[in-house]
Short mmCIF file of C-alpha atoms in Angstrom, two decimals:
data_model
loop_
_atom_site.label_atom_id
_atom_site.label_comp_id
_atom_site.label_asym_id
_atom_site.label_seq_id
_atom_site.Cartn_x
_atom_site.Cartn_y
_atom_site.Cartn_z
CA MET A 1 132.61 166.84 45.96
CA GLN A 2 136.05 165.57 46.98
CA THR A 3 134.50 162.88 49.21
CA LEU A 4 135.82 159.44 48.30
CA LYS A 5 133.46 156.97 46.59
CA SER A 6 134.02 154.51 49.41
CA GLN A 7 132.70 157.06 51.95
CA ARG A 8 129.54 157.94 50.04
CA LEU A 9 126.08 156.53 50.65
CA HIS A 10 125.45 154.22 47.66
CA ILE A 11 121.85 154.42 46.43
CA GLY A 12 120.86 151.79 43.84
CA ILE A 13 117.95 152.48 41.47
CA PHE A 14 116.23 149.26 40.34
CA GLY A 15 113.14 148.32 38.38
CA LYS A 16 111.73 147.13 35.08
CA THR A 17 112.44 148.73 31.73
CA ASN A 18 110.38 151.87 31.11
CA ALA A 19 109.32 152.15 34.76
CA GLY A 20 110.93 155.58 34.70
CA LYS A 21 114.11 154.90 36.71
CA SER A 22 116.22 157.32 34.71
CA SER A 23 113.53 160.02 34.76
CA VAL A 24 113.30 159.73 38.54
CA LEU A 25 117.07 159.93 38.91
CA ASN A 26 117.34 162.93 36.59
CA LYS A 27 114.68 164.72 38.62
CA ILE A 28 116.39 164.00 41.94
CA THR A 29 119.87 164.99 40.76
CA GLY A 30 118.63 167.97 38.75
CA GLN A 31 120.72 166.78 35.82
CA ASP A 32 120.19 164.74 32.67
CA MET A 33 122.66 162.09 33.78
CA SER A 34 120.68 159.18 32.31
CA ILE A 35 119.15 158.96 28.84
CA VAL A 36 115.36 159.00 28.88
CA SER A 37 113.44 157.31 26.07
CA GLU A 38 110.21 155.44 25.40
CA ILE A 39 112.33 152.67 23.92
CA ALA A 40 112.78 149.83 26.43
CA GLY A 41 116.32 149.06 27.51
CA THR A 42 117.79 152.54 27.00
CA THR A 43 119.93 152.20 30.14
CA THR A 44 122.33 149.47 29.10
CA ASP A 45 125.06 149.65 31.75
CA VAL A 46 125.16 150.96 35.28
CA VAL A 47 125.31 154.77 35.29
CA GLU A 48 127.04 156.20 38.38
CA LYS A 49 126.75 159.74 39.69
CA SER A 50 128.30 161.30 42.80
CA MET A 51 126.74 164.40 44.33
CA GLU A 52 125.91 166.20 47.57
CA LEU A 53 122.28 165.45 48.42
CA LEU A 54 121.45 167.97 51.13
CA PRO A 55 120.87 167.56 54.01
CA ILE A 56 121.94 163.90 53.74
CA GLY A 57 125.46 164.54 52.48
CA PRO A 58 127.72 162.80 49.94
CA VAL A 59 125.92 160.08 47.95
CA ARG A 60 126.54 157.99 44.86
CA PHE A 61 123.60 156.98 42.69
CA LEU A 62 123.74 153.72 40.73
CA ASP A 63 121.19 153.70 37.88
CA THR A 64 120.76 150.13 36.63
CA ALA A 65 119.36 148.45 33.55
CA GLY A 66 115.83 147.03 33.59
CA ILE A 67 115.44 143.72 35.42
CA ASP A 68 113.14 142.47 32.64
CA ASP A 69 115.38 143.53 29.74
CA GLN A 70 114.40 141.35 26.76
CA THR A 71 117.00 142.69 24.33
CA GLU A 72 119.79 140.57 22.88
CA LEU A 73 122.17 141.70 25.61
CA GLY A 74 119.47 141.68 28.28
CA LYS A 75 120.82 138.71 30.25
CA SER A 76 124.25 140.31 30.58
CA ARG A 77 122.72 143.62 31.63
CA ILE A 78 120.55 141.97 34.28
CA GLU A 79 123.60 140.16 35.66
CA LYS A 80 125.39 143.51 36.01
CA THR A 81 122.33 144.96 37.72
CA MET A 82 122.20 142.14 40.25
CA LYS A 83 125.89 142.55 41.06
CA ILE A 84 125.25 146.19 41.96
CA ILE A 85 123.14 144.98 44.90
CA ASN A 86 126.34 144.10 46.78
CA ARG A 87 127.44 147.75 46.60
CA THR A 88 124.09 149.22 47.59
CA ASP A 89 123.49 150.87 50.97
CA ILE A 90 119.87 151.84 50.21
CA ALA A 91 117.81 150.47 47.32
CA VAL A 92 115.05 152.23 45.42
CA ILE A 93 112.61 150.10 43.41
CA VAL A 94 110.81 152.09 40.74
CA CYS A 95 107.57 150.71 39.32
CA ASP A 96 104.54 152.25 37.62
CA TYR A 97 100.77 151.95 37.97
CA ASN A 98 101.03 148.22 37.16
CA GLY A 99 102.50 147.63 40.61
CA ILE A 100 105.17 145.04 41.32
CA GLY A 101 105.66 141.56 39.94
CA ASP A 102 107.93 138.58 40.37
CA GLU A 103 110.99 140.52 39.21
CA GLU A 104 110.62 143.16 41.91
CA LYS A 105 109.80 140.54 44.54
CA ASN A 106 113.00 138.71 43.62
CA LEU A 107 114.92 141.95 44.14
CA ILE A 108 113.30 142.42 47.54
CA GLU A 109 114.30 138.89 48.58
CA ASN A 110 117.91 139.79 47.75
CA PHE A 111 117.69 143.07 49.67
CA GLU A 112 116.23 141.39 52.74
CA GLU A 113 118.80 138.59 52.67
CA LEU A 114 121.59 141.19 52.70
CA ASN A 115 119.79 143.51 55.15
CA ILE A 116 119.62 146.32 52.61
CA PRO A 117 116.90 148.88 53.43
CA TYR A 118 114.69 149.78 50.48
CA LEU A 119 111.83 151.98 49.40
CA ILE A 120 109.35 151.54 46.56
CA LEU A 121 108.60 154.49 44.28
CA VAL A 122 105.41 154.23 42.23
CA ASN A 123 105.98 156.41 39.17
CA LYS A 124 103.80 157.73 36.29
CA THR A 125 100.80 158.67 38.44
CA ASP A 126 100.18 161.51 35.97
CA ILE A 127 99.24 158.88 33.37
CA LYS A 128 97.18 156.55 35.52
CA ASP A 129 96.54 155.96 39.21
CA ILE A 130 97.72 152.68 40.65
CA PRO A 131 94.78 150.47 41.74
CA GLU A 132 94.24 150.34 45.51
CA THR A 133 94.73 146.57 45.58
CA LYS A 134 98.17 146.86 43.99
CA LEU A 135 99.13 149.73 46.28
CA ASP A 136 97.99 147.75 49.33
CA GLU A 137 100.18 144.85 48.19
CA ILE A 138 103.19 147.19 48.08
CA PHE A 139 102.48 148.49 51.59
CA THR A 140 102.48 144.93 52.92
CA LEU A 141 106.15 144.76 51.91
CA THR A 142 107.36 148.11 53.23
CA PRO A 143 105.96 151.30 54.76
CA HIS A 144 108.46 153.30 52.73
CA VAL A 145 106.42 154.03 49.61
CA ILE A 146 106.28 157.11 47.37
CA THR A 147 103.58 157.69 44.75
CA THR A 148 104.70 160.29 42.27
CA SER A 149 105.31 161.44 38.73
CA ALA A 150 108.87 162.18 37.72
CA THR A 151 107.43 164.38 34.98
CA ASN A 152 105.43 166.90 36.97
CA ASP A 153 105.61 166.21 40.72
CA LYS A 154 107.30 169.26 42.22
CA GLU A 155 107.42 167.53 45.61
CA LEU A 156 109.29 164.44 44.37
CA VAL A 157 112.73 165.51 45.64
CA PHE A 158 111.31 166.35 49.07
CA LYS A 159 109.38 163.07 49.26
CA PHE A 160 112.49 161.13 48.25
CA LYS A 161 114.77 162.80 50.80
CA ASN A 162 112.15 162.39 53.52
CA GLU A 163 111.98 158.61 53.02
CA LEU A 164 115.73 158.33 52.52
CA VAL A 165 116.44 159.90 55.91
CA LYS A 166 114.27 157.23 57.56
CA LEU A 167 116.38 154.49 55.98
CA LEU A 168 119.87 155.88 56.60
CA PRO A 169 122.26 153.32 58.14
CA GLU A 170 123.44 154.19 61.63
CA ASP A 171 127.10 154.24 60.57
CA PHE A 172 126.29 156.88 57.95
CA ILE A 173 124.55 159.13 60.47
CA ASN A 174 127.28 158.65 63.09
CA THR A 175 130.47 158.11 61.12
CA PRO A 176 132.59 155.51 62.96
CA LYS A 177 136.13 156.26 64.04
CA ILE A 178 139.05 154.43 62.49
CA ALA A 179 141.43 154.61 65.45
CA GLY A 180 140.51 157.69 67.48
CA ASP A 181 138.03 155.80 69.66
CA LEU A 182 140.68 153.34 70.79
CA ILE A 183 142.72 155.89 72.75
CA SER A 184 142.14 159.04 74.76
CA PRO A 185 142.45 162.59 73.36
CA LYS A 186 145.98 164.01 73.57
CA SER A 187 147.41 160.47 73.45
CA SER A 188 150.50 159.89 71.35
CA VAL A 189 150.30 157.58 68.35
CA ILE A 190 153.21 156.56 66.12
CA LEU A 191 152.35 155.65 62.54
CA VAL A 192 154.96 153.55 60.77
CA ILE A 193 154.85 154.16 57.02
CA PRO A 194 157.47 152.41 54.89
CA ILE A 195 158.62 154.27 51.81
CA ASP A 196 158.95 151.38 49.38
CA LYS A 197 157.86 150.36 45.90
CA GLU A 198 154.16 150.41 46.86
CA ALA A 199 154.30 153.98 48.21
CA PRO A 200 153.30 156.49 45.49
CA LYS A 201 156.02 159.06 44.88
CA GLY A 202 155.26 162.26 46.75
CA ARG A 203 152.11 160.82 48.36
CA LEU A 204 150.84 158.49 51.07
CA ILE A 205 148.41 155.68 50.32
CA LEU A 206 144.74 156.22 51.14
CA PRO A 207 144.40 154.22 54.42
CA GLN A 208 147.37 156.08 55.89
CA VAL A 209 145.89 159.47 55.02
CA GLN A 210 142.49 158.51 56.42
CA VAL A 211 143.97 157.28 59.71
CA ILE A 212 146.02 160.47 60.13
CA ARG A 213 142.91 162.60 59.55
CA ASP A 214 140.90 160.47 61.99
CA LEU A 215 143.54 160.94 64.69
CA LEU A 216 143.64 164.68 64.06
CA ASP A 217 139.85 164.84 64.39
CA SER A 218 140.17 162.91 67.67
CA ASN A 219 142.72 165.41 69.05
CA CYS A 220 145.48 162.83 69.22
CA LEU A 221 149.20 163.52 68.77
CA SER A 222 150.42 161.76 65.63
CA TYR A 223 154.03 160.97 64.80
CA VAL A 224 154.75 159.62 61.31
CA VAL A 225 158.00 157.73 60.80
CA LYS A 226 159.61 155.08 58.63
CA GLU A 227 160.38 151.74 60.22
CA SER A 228 164.09 152.62 60.22
CA GLU A 229 163.39 155.58 62.53
CA LEU A 230 160.85 153.86 64.80
CA LYS A 231 163.24 152.98 67.65
CA GLU A 232 164.48 156.58 67.88
CA ALA A 233 160.93 157.93 67.75
CA ILE A 234 159.85 155.83 70.73
CA GLU A 235 162.96 156.82 72.69
CA ASN A 236 162.45 160.53 71.93
CA LEU A 237 158.97 160.60 73.49
CA LYS A 238 158.81 161.49 77.18
CA GLU A 239 156.09 158.88 77.68
CA PRO A 240 155.55 155.65 75.70
CA PRO A 241 153.00 156.07 72.89
CA SER A 242 149.50 154.74 73.52
CA LEU A 243 149.51 152.96 70.18
CA VAL A 244 151.76 152.13 67.25
CA ILE A 245 150.08 151.61 63.86
CA THR A 246 152.15 150.02 61.14
CA ASP A 247 151.84 149.13 57.50
CA SER A 248 151.31 145.36 57.38
CA GLN A 249 154.40 144.83 55.26
CA ALA A 250 156.62 146.03 58.12
CA PHE A 251 154.74 144.10 60.81
CA LYS A 252 157.56 141.71 61.71
CA GLN A 253 160.26 144.35 61.96
CA VAL A 254 158.00 146.75 63.88
CA SER A 255 156.80 144.09 66.34
CA GLU A 256 160.42 143.34 67.23
CA ILE A 257 161.14 147.02 67.93
CA VAL A 258 158.00 148.00 69.84
CA PRO A 259 158.13 146.92 73.54
CA ASP A 260 155.40 144.54 74.70
CA ASN A 261 153.86 147.17 76.97
CA ILE A 262 152.94 149.33 73.96
CA LYS A 263 149.82 148.45 71.96
CA LEU A 264 150.43 147.57 68.31
CA THR A 265 148.18 147.10 65.30
CA SER A 266 148.14 147.79 61.54
CA PHE A 267 146.30 150.00 59.10
CA SER A 268 144.76 146.93 57.47
CA ILE A 269 143.43 145.59 60.77
CA LEU A 270 141.90 148.99 61.54
CA PHE A 271 140.13 148.82 58.20
CA ALA A 272 139.01 145.25 58.90
CA ARG A 273 137.03 146.70 61.79
CA LEU A 274 135.88 149.82 59.89
CA LYS A 275 134.81 148.18 56.64
CA GLY A 276 133.98 144.60 57.61
CA ASP A 277 133.58 142.51 60.74
CA LEU A 278 136.75 142.14 62.79
CA ASN A 279 135.67 139.05 64.74
CA THR A 280 134.68 137.22 61.56
CA PHE A 281 138.03 138.06 59.97
CA ILE A 282 139.96 136.89 63.05
CA LYS A 283 138.03 133.62 63.10
CA GLY A 284 138.61 133.26 59.35
CA ALA A 285 142.37 133.43 59.83
CA GLU A 286 142.19 130.31 62.00
CA ALA A 287 141.29 128.36 58.84
CA ILE A 288 144.88 128.81 57.68
CA ASP A 289 145.98 125.99 59.99
CA GLN A 290 143.39 123.65 58.44
CA LEU A 291 144.59 124.09 54.86
CA GLU A 292 145.76 120.96 53.04
CA ASP A 293 147.69 120.25 49.86
CA GLY A 294 145.64 121.25 46.82
CA ASP A 295 143.27 123.55 48.73
CA LYS A 296 142.27 126.72 46.91
CA VAL A 297 142.74 130.18 48.44
CA LEU A 298 141.24 133.31 46.86
CA ILE A 299 143.02 136.63 47.37
CA LEU A 300 140.40 139.27 46.71
CA GLU A 301 141.13 142.92 45.91
CA SER A 302 138.45 145.62 45.77
CA CYS A 303 140.19 147.67 43.10
CA THR A 304 142.47 146.98 40.19
CA HIS A 305 146.08 148.13 40.32
CA HIS A 306 149.35 147.40 38.60
CA ALA A 307 151.06 144.60 40.51
CA ILE A 308 154.67 145.37 41.41
CA GLU A 309 157.56 142.93 41.73
CA ASP A 310 157.04 142.40 45.49
CA ASP A 311 153.25 142.95 45.58
CA ILE A 312 151.66 142.32 48.97
CA GLY A 313 148.67 140.38 47.64
CA ARG A 314 150.32 138.52 44.79
CA VAL A 315 153.74 137.79 46.26
CA LYS A 316 154.16 138.44 49.99
CA ILE A 317 150.94 136.91 51.32
CA PRO A 318 151.19 133.76 49.13
CA ASN A 319 154.77 133.26 50.35
CA LEU A 320 153.70 133.73 53.98
CA LEU A 321 150.85 131.24 53.57
CA LYS A 322 153.07 128.57 52.06
CA LYS A 323 155.71 129.09 54.74
CA LYS A 324 153.14 128.98 57.55
CA THR A 325 151.26 125.92 56.32
CA GLY A 326 154.00 124.02 54.50
CA LYS A 327 151.29 122.99 52.01
CA ASP A 328 151.10 123.11 48.24
CA LEU A 329 148.21 125.57 47.90
CA ILE A 330 146.41 126.80 44.80
CA ILE A 331 146.22 130.59 45.15
CA ASP A 332 143.99 132.62 42.84
CA HIS A 333 143.61 136.39 42.58
CA TYR A 334 140.53 138.43 41.71
CA SER A 335 140.14 142.21 41.45
CA GLY A 336 137.15 144.52 41.10
CA HIS A 337 133.60 144.92 42.38
CA ASP A 338 132.27 141.65 40.98
CA PHE A 339 132.25 138.61 43.26
CA PRO A 340 133.45 135.35 41.66
CA ASP A 341 132.13 131.85 42.26
CA ILE A 342 133.66 130.90 45.63
CA LYS A 343 132.26 127.43 46.29
CA ASP A 344 135.57 125.65 45.57
CA TYR A 345 137.65 127.79 47.92
CA LYS A 346 138.68 127.00 51.49
CA LEU A 347 139.71 130.54 52.35
CA ILE A 348 139.19 134.11 51.08
CA ILE A 349 141.73 136.79 51.98
CA HIS A 350 140.37 140.28 51.34
CA CYS A 351 142.38 143.46 50.91
CA GLY A 352 141.97 146.39 53.32
CA ALA A 353 139.02 147.67 51.23
CA CYS A 354 140.01 151.34 51.41
CA MET A 355 138.34 151.94 48.02
CA THR A 356 135.13 150.06 48.84
CA ASN A 357 132.10 150.93 50.95
CA ARG A 358 131.27 148.82 54.00
CA ARG A 359 128.08 147.45 52.42
CA GLU A 360 130.07 145.66 49.72
CA ILE A 361 132.41 144.04 52.24
CA LEU A 362 129.55 142.96 54.50
CA SER A 363 127.80 141.48 51.46
CA ARG A 364 130.92 139.51 50.62
CA ILE A 365 131.17 138.27 54.21
CA LEU A 366 127.53 137.14 54.11
CA LEU A 367 128.07 135.31 50.82
CA ALA A 368 131.20 133.64 52.19
CA ASN A 369 129.38 132.54 55.35
CA LYS A 370 126.47 131.23 53.29
CA SER A 371 128.91 129.16 51.21
CA GLY A 372 130.79 127.93 54.26
CA VAL A 373 134.03 129.60 53.15
CA ALA A 374 136.31 131.21 55.75
CA ILE A 375 137.12 134.86 55.08
CA THR A 376 139.78 137.17 56.54
CA ASN A 377 141.86 140.15 55.37
CA TYR A 378 145.43 141.11 54.52
CA GLY A 379 146.56 142.55 57.86
CA ILE A 380 145.04 139.79 59.95
CA THR A 381 146.52 137.12 57.67
CA ILE A 382 149.99 138.64 57.89
CA SER A 383 149.91 139.00 61.68
CA TYR A 384 148.52 135.45 62.04
CA CYS A 385 151.25 133.96 59.88
CA LEU A 386 153.87 135.90 61.87
CA GLY A 387 152.43 134.68 65.16
CA ILE A 388 151.50 138.15 66.43
CA LEU A 389 147.74 138.28 65.78
CA LYS A 390 146.88 138.22 69.49
CA ARG A 391 149.09 141.20 70.15
CA ALA A 392 147.93 143.04 67.01
CA THR A 393 144.27 142.79 68.09
CA GLU A 394 144.73 143.27 71.84
CA ILE A 395 143.64 146.91 71.72
CA PHE A 396 140.29 145.90 70.24
CA ARG A 397 139.67 143.39 73.01
CA GLN A 398 140.49 146.17 75.46
CA GLU A 399 137.72 148.37 73.99
CA ASN A 400 135.21 145.58 74.58
#
């Protein structure tokens, strides 16, 4: 139960009011996590629940409000429901014996556009059987269909898991490496971790911890140092390290210390590959040179945090951009899971996304591409502005 939210399979539950979404979810989880009522619109906001769903592993259920909510706050609730799609790895559409209508078909269009696998669960079969014609229509959309009753179907949990396994994304079945696949076992890796205002007292930040664990799992030899001890660390090793991984904020200083024959990258660039699409982010950074006076740049953070005096997203990157381009740019900041209107922006710079699942980042990339807006991330932006992007991504070209 200690698995991070960002590493869990996100399963979104969608459907009309009173289709039985909450009843289905309560049955699957074995808990009354969502209120069940005959009154339409009982689920008003997204209800989230993390659990171990054996044999699948760590999952996070997202129970949403009805997509046909006609209450006074219905429009707002539906908007929240639609935003959840961007966080969904696998979608479950719950309907009853009335089959599916335009609302469900609209959902399916969104799922297919974002390449989100989905199944359709026909509920309330204890009350009335769904007509064959309506069931046939559902099967024309997907072979992943469950007919059940959340009230008295003892096989519901088995049926659900059985279909879910068929839809599991490949990267959930075979968890990708962060850095361990870039080098051989027993290789030496130096991790440069500045202890500054952004480092929590007594702790390391999440990407650093995850990379260390990944290297341990890959049987690599990890050496953790501050940038002030990096030169001595390299000299103390009998053989040069196979890779140096640095916090992006120390990129310039580290690149000047590490000899050219030693591969160099950053935690943020590793996460650009893990959580997004590295090639898209590299190409997105090239848009920096095309920026003009008055162009708008959006710096996008997955989670909210208290900005410090020298914050990387709100201070350091804006300063680097203005120095690199020499232009008078309009730089906006946005935090959280929601995705703002991006049509007026020339460039989006995303954080490392350590607190977000890959599906959400890929969804944001797709939306940016659809809108014709270049998108990149923190580490790639910093290395590009410093003129060391080619070196910082050389190890990834080597793996290809």
